[in-house]
Short mmCIF file of C-alpha atoms and ligand atoms in Angstrom, two decimals:
data_model
loop_
_atom_site.label_atom_id
_atom_site.label_comp_id
_atom_site.label_asym_id
_atom_site.label_seq_id
_atom_site.Cartn_x
_atom_site.Cartn_y
_atom_site.Cartn_z
CA MET T 1 46.40 63.00 -37.06
CA ILE T 2 47.47 66.86 -37.78
CA HIS T 3 47.68 68.66 -34.07
CA ASN T 4 46.90 71.95 -35.43
CA PHE T 5 48.03 75.11 -33.13
CA ASN T 6 47.86 78.29 -35.92
CA ALA T 7 46.95 81.76 -34.73
CA GLY T 8 44.79 82.08 -37.58
CA PRO T 9 43.19 81.48 -39.77
CA SER T 10 42.84 78.69 -37.70
CA ILE T 11 40.62 75.06 -36.48
CA LEU T 12 37.57 74.47 -37.04
CA PRO T 13 35.72 71.81 -35.99
CA LYS T 14 36.36 68.74 -39.04
CA GLU T 15 32.42 68.99 -39.24
CA VAL T 16 32.39 72.55 -40.34
CA PHE T 17 34.34 71.36 -42.51
CA GLU T 18 32.73 68.52 -43.71
CA GLU T 19 29.28 70.46 -43.13
CA ALA T 20 31.19 73.61 -44.78
CA ALA T 21 32.59 71.50 -48.76
CA LYS T 22 28.60 70.39 -49.20
CA GLY T 23 27.93 73.04 -49.63
CA ILE T 24 29.79 74.06 -52.59
CA LEU T 25 28.98 71.00 -53.68
CA ASN T 26 25.24 71.14 -53.19
CA PHE T 27 23.95 73.42 -50.62
CA ARG T 28 20.78 71.81 -48.87
CA ASP T 29 19.88 68.90 -52.09
CA THR T 30 19.23 71.87 -54.18
CA GLU T 31 22.17 70.42 -56.65
CA LEU T 32 23.14 74.35 -56.60
CA SER T 33 26.23 75.77 -54.42
CA ILE T 34 26.12 77.90 -51.90
CA LEU T 35 27.94 80.49 -53.98
CA GLU T 36 26.07 80.55 -57.27
CA ILE T 37 22.98 81.24 -55.37
CA GLY T 38 22.40 85.03 -54.56
CA HIS T 39 22.48 86.50 -51.41
CA ARG T 40 18.35 88.22 -51.32
CA THR T 41 17.04 84.42 -52.06
CA ALA T 42 15.34 82.63 -49.31
CA LEU T 43 17.62 80.43 -49.32
CA PHE T 44 20.58 82.83 -48.15
CA GLN T 45 18.11 84.69 -45.87
CA SER T 46 17.66 81.82 -44.07
CA VAL T 47 21.35 81.60 -43.60
CA MET T 48 21.74 84.61 -41.93
CA ASP T 49 19.15 84.51 -40.26
CA GLU T 50 20.59 81.57 -38.44
CA THR T 51 23.52 83.46 -38.10
CA ILE T 52 22.20 86.22 -36.64
CA LEU T 53 20.00 84.13 -33.86
CA LEU T 54 22.57 82.10 -32.77
CA ALA T 55 25.39 83.91 -32.23
CA LYS T 56 22.78 86.42 -30.05
CA GLU T 57 21.78 83.39 -28.45
CA LEU T 58 24.99 81.85 -27.43
CA MET T 59 25.81 85.42 -26.42
CA LYS T 60 22.97 85.52 -23.66
CA LEU T 61 22.06 89.10 -25.76
CA ASP T 62 19.49 91.60 -24.56
CA SER T 63 17.02 93.00 -27.77
CA ASP T 64 18.88 96.18 -27.28
CA HIS T 65 22.01 93.90 -29.12
CA GLU T 66 22.33 94.24 -32.68
CA VAL T 67 24.31 91.33 -34.34
CA LEU T 68 26.14 92.69 -37.64
CA PHE T 69 28.78 90.73 -40.44
CA LEU T 70 30.29 92.71 -42.19
CA HIS T 71 33.35 92.65 -44.69
CA GLY T 72 36.89 94.02 -44.29
CA GLY T 73 38.14 92.49 -40.99
CA ALA T 74 38.95 93.68 -37.08
CA SER T 75 40.84 96.19 -39.41
CA THR T 76 38.14 97.82 -40.17
CA GLN T 77 36.56 97.93 -37.46
CA PHE T 78 39.69 99.94 -35.81
CA PHE T 79 39.00 102.88 -37.68
CA GLN T 80 34.51 102.49 -37.99
CA VAL T 81 34.35 102.01 -34.66
CA PRO T 82 36.35 105.81 -34.19
CA MET T 83 34.45 107.09 -37.23
CA ASN T 84 31.07 105.83 -35.98
CA LEU T 85 31.77 106.28 -31.97
CA LEU T 86 33.79 109.87 -31.48
CA ASN T 87 32.86 113.47 -33.28
CA GLU T 88 36.27 115.33 -33.91
CA ASN T 89 36.43 117.41 -30.40
CA GLN T 90 35.87 114.42 -27.90
CA THR T 91 38.63 112.06 -26.49
CA ALA T 92 38.20 108.61 -26.06
CA ALA T 93 39.70 106.72 -23.86
CA TYR T 94 42.18 103.49 -24.88
CA LEU T 95 43.88 100.79 -23.08
CA ASP T 96 47.63 100.16 -24.97
CA CYS T 97 47.94 96.51 -23.88
CA GLY T 98 48.97 94.43 -27.19
CA VAL T 99 49.78 94.75 -30.90
CA TRP T 100 46.71 94.95 -31.96
CA GLY T 101 45.83 97.73 -29.42
CA SER T 102 48.15 100.10 -30.27
CA LYS T 103 47.06 100.02 -34.24
CA ALA T 104 43.48 101.03 -32.71
CA ILE T 105 44.53 103.89 -31.14
CA LYS T 106 47.17 104.69 -34.29
CA GLU T 107 43.41 104.60 -36.29
CA ALA T 108 41.19 106.43 -33.88
CA ARG T 109 44.01 109.01 -33.31
CA LEU T 110 42.54 110.19 -37.08
CA PHE T 111 39.23 110.94 -36.45
CA GLY T 112 39.05 112.37 -32.80
CA ASN T 113 41.11 112.47 -29.50
CA VAL T 114 42.68 110.11 -27.91
CA GLU T 115 43.60 109.27 -24.20
CA VAL T 116 46.15 106.66 -23.31
CA VAL T 117 44.76 105.34 -20.14
CA ALA T 118 47.88 102.62 -19.62
CA SER T 119 49.93 100.47 -21.53
CA SER T 120 51.95 97.68 -21.10
CA LYS T 121 54.58 98.48 -23.33
CA ASP T 122 56.62 99.07 -20.71
CA LYS T 123 57.15 95.28 -20.75
CA ASN T 124 56.40 94.26 -24.35
CA TYR T 125 53.21 94.03 -23.60
CA THR T 126 54.02 91.15 -21.38
CA TYR T 127 50.83 91.73 -18.92
CA ILE T 128 47.63 93.50 -18.68
CA PRO T 129 47.70 97.00 -16.86
CA LYS T 130 45.16 97.47 -13.99
CA GLY T 131 44.03 100.31 -11.59
CA PHE T 132 43.75 102.39 -14.27
CA ASN T 133 41.01 105.78 -14.46
CA ILE T 134 38.69 105.94 -17.65
CA PRO T 135 38.12 109.20 -17.51
CA SER T 136 34.64 110.06 -17.73
CA GLY T 137 34.01 112.69 -19.66
CA ALA T 138 35.60 109.90 -22.51
CA ALA T 139 33.57 108.99 -25.66
CA TYR T 140 33.96 105.18 -24.94
CA PHE T 141 36.64 102.50 -23.85
CA HIS T 142 38.57 100.87 -26.29
CA PHE T 143 40.66 97.87 -24.83
CA THR T 144 41.04 94.31 -27.13
CA THR T 145 39.72 91.17 -24.69
CA ASN T 146 42.86 88.94 -25.78
CA ASN T 147 45.98 89.75 -26.95
CA THR T 148 46.62 87.04 -30.04
CA ILE T 149 50.14 87.74 -30.49
CA GLU T 150 51.32 88.51 -26.84
CA GLY T 151 48.77 86.47 -24.81
CA THR T 152 46.96 88.60 -22.14
CA GLU T 153 44.06 88.16 -21.93
CA MET T 154 41.63 90.62 -19.41
CA PHE T 155 38.83 88.66 -17.41
CA ILE T 156 37.72 91.08 -15.63
CA ILE T 157 35.59 94.03 -17.32
CA PRO T 158 36.08 97.45 -15.60
CA GLU T 159 33.04 98.58 -14.25
CA THR T 160 32.67 102.51 -15.29
CA ASN T 161 29.94 104.04 -17.17
CA VAL T 162 31.88 105.34 -20.22
CA PRO T 163 30.53 102.22 -22.98
CA LEU T 164 32.70 100.00 -23.42
CA VAL T 165 34.41 99.17 -27.04
CA ALA T 166 35.57 95.78 -26.83
CA ASP T 167 38.27 93.64 -30.06
CA MET T 168 37.22 90.43 -29.34
CA SER T 169 38.44 88.69 -31.98
CA SER T 170 41.04 85.89 -30.55
CA ASP T 171 39.02 84.79 -26.95
CA ILE T 172 34.68 85.40 -28.69
CA LEU T 173 32.42 82.73 -27.19
CA SER T 174 36.00 80.94 -25.20
CA HIS T 175 34.32 81.71 -22.31
CA GLU T 176 31.47 83.36 -20.03
CA THR T 177 31.68 87.72 -19.64
CA ASP T 178 28.17 89.27 -19.60
CA PHE T 179 27.92 90.56 -23.84
CA ASN T 180 25.51 93.10 -22.64
CA ARG T 181 28.33 95.33 -20.41
CA PHE T 182 29.05 96.65 -24.02
CA ALA T 183 28.32 98.88 -26.49
CA LEU T 184 30.43 97.77 -29.04
CA ILE T 185 32.34 94.18 -29.88
CA TYR T 186 34.23 92.84 -32.47
CA ALA T 187 35.94 90.44 -33.84
CA GLY T 188 37.47 88.84 -37.04
CA ALA T 189 35.49 85.50 -38.04
CA GLN T 190 38.93 83.75 -38.22
CA LYS T 191 40.36 83.16 -34.47
CA ASN T 192 36.68 81.40 -32.97
CA ILE T 193 33.97 82.01 -34.93
CA GLY T 194 34.52 80.94 -39.10
CA ALA T 195 35.97 81.41 -41.93
CA ALA T 196 38.23 84.52 -42.60
CA GLY T 197 36.49 87.57 -44.77
CA VAL T 198 33.96 87.89 -42.47
CA ASN T 199 33.60 90.36 -38.96
CA MET T 200 30.67 89.36 -36.36
CA VAL T 201 30.15 93.03 -34.89
CA VAL T 202 27.65 93.37 -31.72
CA ILE T 203 25.81 97.02 -30.87
CA ARG T 204 23.83 98.12 -28.45
CA LYS T 205 21.91 101.04 -31.11
CA ASP T 206 21.90 103.78 -28.66
CA ILE T 207 25.99 104.87 -29.57
CA LEU T 208 24.60 105.73 -32.62
CA GLY T 209 23.70 108.09 -34.51
CA LYS T 210 25.39 111.28 -32.17
CA VAL T 211 28.27 111.85 -34.97
CA ASN T 212 28.19 115.12 -36.66
CA ARG T 213 30.43 113.62 -39.69
CA LYS T 214 29.04 112.27 -42.86
CA LEU T 215 29.66 108.60 -43.40
CA PRO T 216 30.15 106.91 -46.72
CA GLY T 217 26.93 103.86 -45.92
CA MET T 218 29.80 101.04 -46.21
CA MET T 219 30.76 102.84 -43.04
CA ASP T 220 27.89 103.78 -41.25
CA TYR T 221 27.04 100.99 -39.13
CA ARG T 222 23.52 102.57 -38.79
CA GLN T 223 22.72 101.76 -43.01
CA HIS T 224 23.94 97.64 -42.09
CA ILE T 225 21.94 97.62 -39.31
CA GLU T 226 18.70 98.98 -41.57
CA ALA T 227 19.62 96.56 -44.59
CA GLY T 228 20.21 93.09 -42.26
CA SER T 229 23.87 93.23 -42.51
CA MET T 230 23.18 92.92 -46.79
CA LEU T 231 23.68 96.65 -47.44
CA ASN T 232 25.52 94.79 -49.92
CA THR T 233 27.12 91.76 -51.15
CA PRO T 234 27.94 90.31 -48.00
CA PRO T 235 30.92 87.81 -47.56
CA VAL T 236 27.83 84.50 -48.13
CA PHE T 237 30.59 81.61 -47.51
CA ALA T 238 32.35 82.86 -44.29
CA ILE T 239 29.10 83.64 -42.23
CA TYR T 240 28.28 80.70 -43.72
CA VAL T 241 30.89 78.86 -42.25
CA CYS T 242 29.82 81.25 -39.20
CA MET T 243 26.91 79.51 -38.92
CA LEU T 244 28.36 75.76 -38.90
CA THR T 245 30.52 76.63 -36.16
CA LEU T 246 28.43 78.45 -34.01
CA ARG T 247 25.42 75.36 -34.45
CA TRP T 248 28.65 73.06 -33.77
CA LEU T 249 29.47 75.55 -30.32
CA LYS T 250 25.67 75.63 -29.22
CA LYS T 251 25.70 71.80 -30.27
CA GLN T 252 28.65 71.39 -27.25
CA GLY T 253 26.68 72.89 -24.59
CA GLY T 254 27.64 76.62 -25.45
CA VAL T 255 30.12 79.07 -24.03
CA SER T 256 30.22 77.58 -21.05
CA ALA T 257 30.38 74.52 -21.64
CA ILE T 258 32.86 74.86 -24.00
CA GLU T 259 34.98 77.95 -21.56
CA LYS T 260 35.43 74.04 -19.10
CA ILE T 261 37.36 72.64 -22.08
CA ASN T 262 39.40 75.35 -22.52
CA ILE T 263 40.47 76.11 -19.32
CA ALA T 264 41.90 72.81 -18.79
CA LYS T 265 43.64 72.56 -22.17
CA ALA T 266 45.47 75.96 -20.24
CA ASP T 267 45.75 74.49 -18.04
CA LEU T 268 47.04 71.57 -18.98
CA LEU T 269 49.80 73.45 -20.69
CA TYR T 270 50.86 75.82 -18.88
CA LYS T 271 51.28 72.97 -15.94
CA ILE T 272 53.97 71.38 -17.82
CA LEU T 273 55.47 74.51 -18.76
CA ASP T 274 55.77 76.23 -15.16
CA ALA T 275 57.63 72.98 -14.53
CA LYS T 276 60.04 71.39 -17.39
CA GLU T 277 63.53 73.18 -17.09
CA GLY T 278 64.36 75.69 -20.01
CA PHE T 279 61.15 76.17 -20.74
CA GLU T 280 59.89 79.83 -19.70
CA PRO T 281 56.54 81.41 -20.11
CA THR T 282 56.45 84.82 -20.97
CA VAL T 283 53.39 86.92 -19.67
CA SER T 284 52.69 87.80 -16.11
CA ARG T 285 51.24 84.70 -14.57
CA GLU T 286 47.84 86.34 -13.12
CA ASP T 287 46.81 87.80 -16.61
CA ARG T 288 47.64 84.43 -19.24
CA SER T 289 45.87 84.02 -22.04
CA ARG T 290 44.27 80.92 -22.88
CA MET T 291 43.72 80.88 -26.21
CA ASN T 292 47.15 81.83 -26.86
CA VAL T 293 50.54 80.88 -24.80
CA VAL T 294 53.21 82.39 -25.81
CA PHE T 295 56.91 81.04 -24.01
CA LEU T 296 60.27 80.22 -25.72
CA ILE T 297 62.61 77.55 -24.93
CA LYS T 298 66.63 78.73 -23.58
CA ASP T 299 68.14 75.64 -24.28
CA PRO T 300 69.04 75.18 -27.80
CA LEU T 301 69.40 71.77 -28.32
CA LEU T 302 66.02 71.67 -26.06
CA GLU T 303 64.94 73.38 -29.08
CA LYS T 304 66.20 71.42 -31.61
CA LYS T 305 65.15 69.03 -30.57
CA PHE T 306 61.23 70.41 -29.73
CA LEU T 307 61.02 70.89 -33.06
CA GLU T 308 61.84 68.34 -34.31
CA GLY T 309 58.70 66.17 -32.22
CA CYS T 310 56.45 69.06 -33.58
CA LYS T 311 57.37 67.26 -36.92
CA GLU T 312 57.68 63.98 -36.08
CA GLN T 313 53.65 64.15 -34.28
CA ASN T 314 52.36 66.31 -37.11
CA MET T 315 52.09 69.68 -34.82
CA ILE T 316 51.67 72.91 -36.63
CA GLY T 317 51.57 76.43 -36.40
CA VAL T 318 53.70 76.90 -33.04
CA LYS T 319 56.03 79.40 -34.69
CA GLY T 320 55.92 82.31 -31.84
CA HIS T 321 54.64 85.88 -33.97
CA ARG T 322 57.35 87.39 -35.16
CA SER T 323 57.86 90.44 -33.46
CA VAL T 324 57.74 88.25 -30.57
CA GLY T 325 60.22 85.28 -30.60
CA GLY T 326 59.95 82.04 -29.28
CA TYR T 327 55.99 79.73 -29.36
CA ARG T 328 52.87 80.56 -29.53
CA VAL T 329 50.50 77.84 -29.83
CA SER T 330 46.38 78.04 -30.12
CA LEU T 331 44.17 76.48 -28.08
CA TYR T 332 40.97 78.27 -29.48
CA ASN T 333 37.28 76.08 -29.58
CA ALA T 334 37.63 73.66 -31.60
CA LEU T 335 41.31 73.32 -30.97
CA PRO T 336 40.18 69.33 -28.96
CA LEU T 337 41.77 69.18 -25.23
CA GLU T 338 43.53 65.18 -27.80
CA SER T 339 45.31 67.65 -29.60
CA VAL T 340 46.88 69.11 -25.82
CA LYS T 341 47.42 66.14 -24.13
CA ALA T 342 49.82 65.23 -27.37
CA LEU T 343 51.90 68.46 -27.01
CA THR T 344 51.84 67.99 -22.75
CA SER T 345 53.14 64.74 -23.53
CA LEU T 346 56.12 65.64 -25.91
CA ILE T 347 57.74 68.46 -23.52
CA ASP T 348 57.53 65.78 -20.52
CA GLN T 349 59.67 63.73 -23.19
CA LEU T 350 62.24 66.03 -24.07
C1 PLP C 401 43.42 89.08 -35.55
C2 PLP C 401 43.28 90.20 -34.48
C3 PLP C 401 42.66 91.18 -35.91
C4 PLP C 401 43.38 91.10 -36.54
O1 PLP C 401 41.80 90.75 -37.04
P1 PLP C 401 42.11 90.98 -39.03
O2 PLP C 401 40.24 90.28 -39.64
O3 PLP C 401 43.44 90.25 -39.78
O4 PLP C 401 41.80 92.74 -39.54
C5 PLP C 401 42.83 92.65 -34.74
N1 PLP C 401 43.13 91.88 -33.27
C6 PLP C 401 42.59 90.96 -33.23
C7 PLP C 401 42.72 90.60 -31.20
C8 PLP C 401 43.11 90.18 -33.29
O5 PLP C 401 43.62 88.90 -32.58
#
């Protein structure tokens, strides 16, 4: 068995891969591949409909919220969000708590003013700033719920009347939260919900149509809503894989059930990292991510033994992001508890 701790693209359930492979060869016994049917066929429309329905159901969304599946990865949302929500003379509030969030800030500045309400850059983004003030006149407040690279996660959503916008790429559907409190949520699919090549975007419709710039059709959320995420050819296969993953999640008991497993996995790993001499988690304890566990190994000899053990036991994807160094172990929804147990027992025996 391979233990896949990759940060993204990352592990998906085995049954999703099996079903996806079948869909490529013989989609729903049509003797056609999902890759060769038109996106406007009833067959593909049923995939799109079910994917959106499952997403709404798993997030318990109200009827004010729309779900879109768009191209371009989360990085496109860094600029599509301000294009649609921020006038040139307005200010958006941003929390600077990681490499991804800082990229979002840079892109937003192309379209309007940005006020950074707090930053943890002073300590290499190893904690989540707290007690900051969100200016009441801001067009929106943007933050990253899980900092994939640095390994911090934000579980408490700020109380404010300013519309909330969140990049949830790496922790969406991994724990319960009130998704209806958000004006906009976006997530690249390749961590918790499916294959690379598609983004899920959740939008509360009333925030749209307020900017005065002209938008290219493909950048305009309202046109995508109108067209049911089929303004142009959607990434059909990536959406199909999302549908299969969401089906799997529903079968597991939904978000509350997976959250329990995710807590157990993270607790198990942090416990051994805290206990084991030479291993050192890098982020502040109260902000530890359940999805991406980042740590250093202080002793070169121990490090060598750890890497040899990983190799022997088919543990892949443990190397840290190039900007942080050390190690990063990703524990996304589809990673089985068994893999975490294998890793903790390896560390324990070093
Ligand atoms: C992976 C990731 C991104 C970038 O996603 P792309 O699909 O590569 O554009 C952005 N934000 C967060 C939080 C991520 O984890």
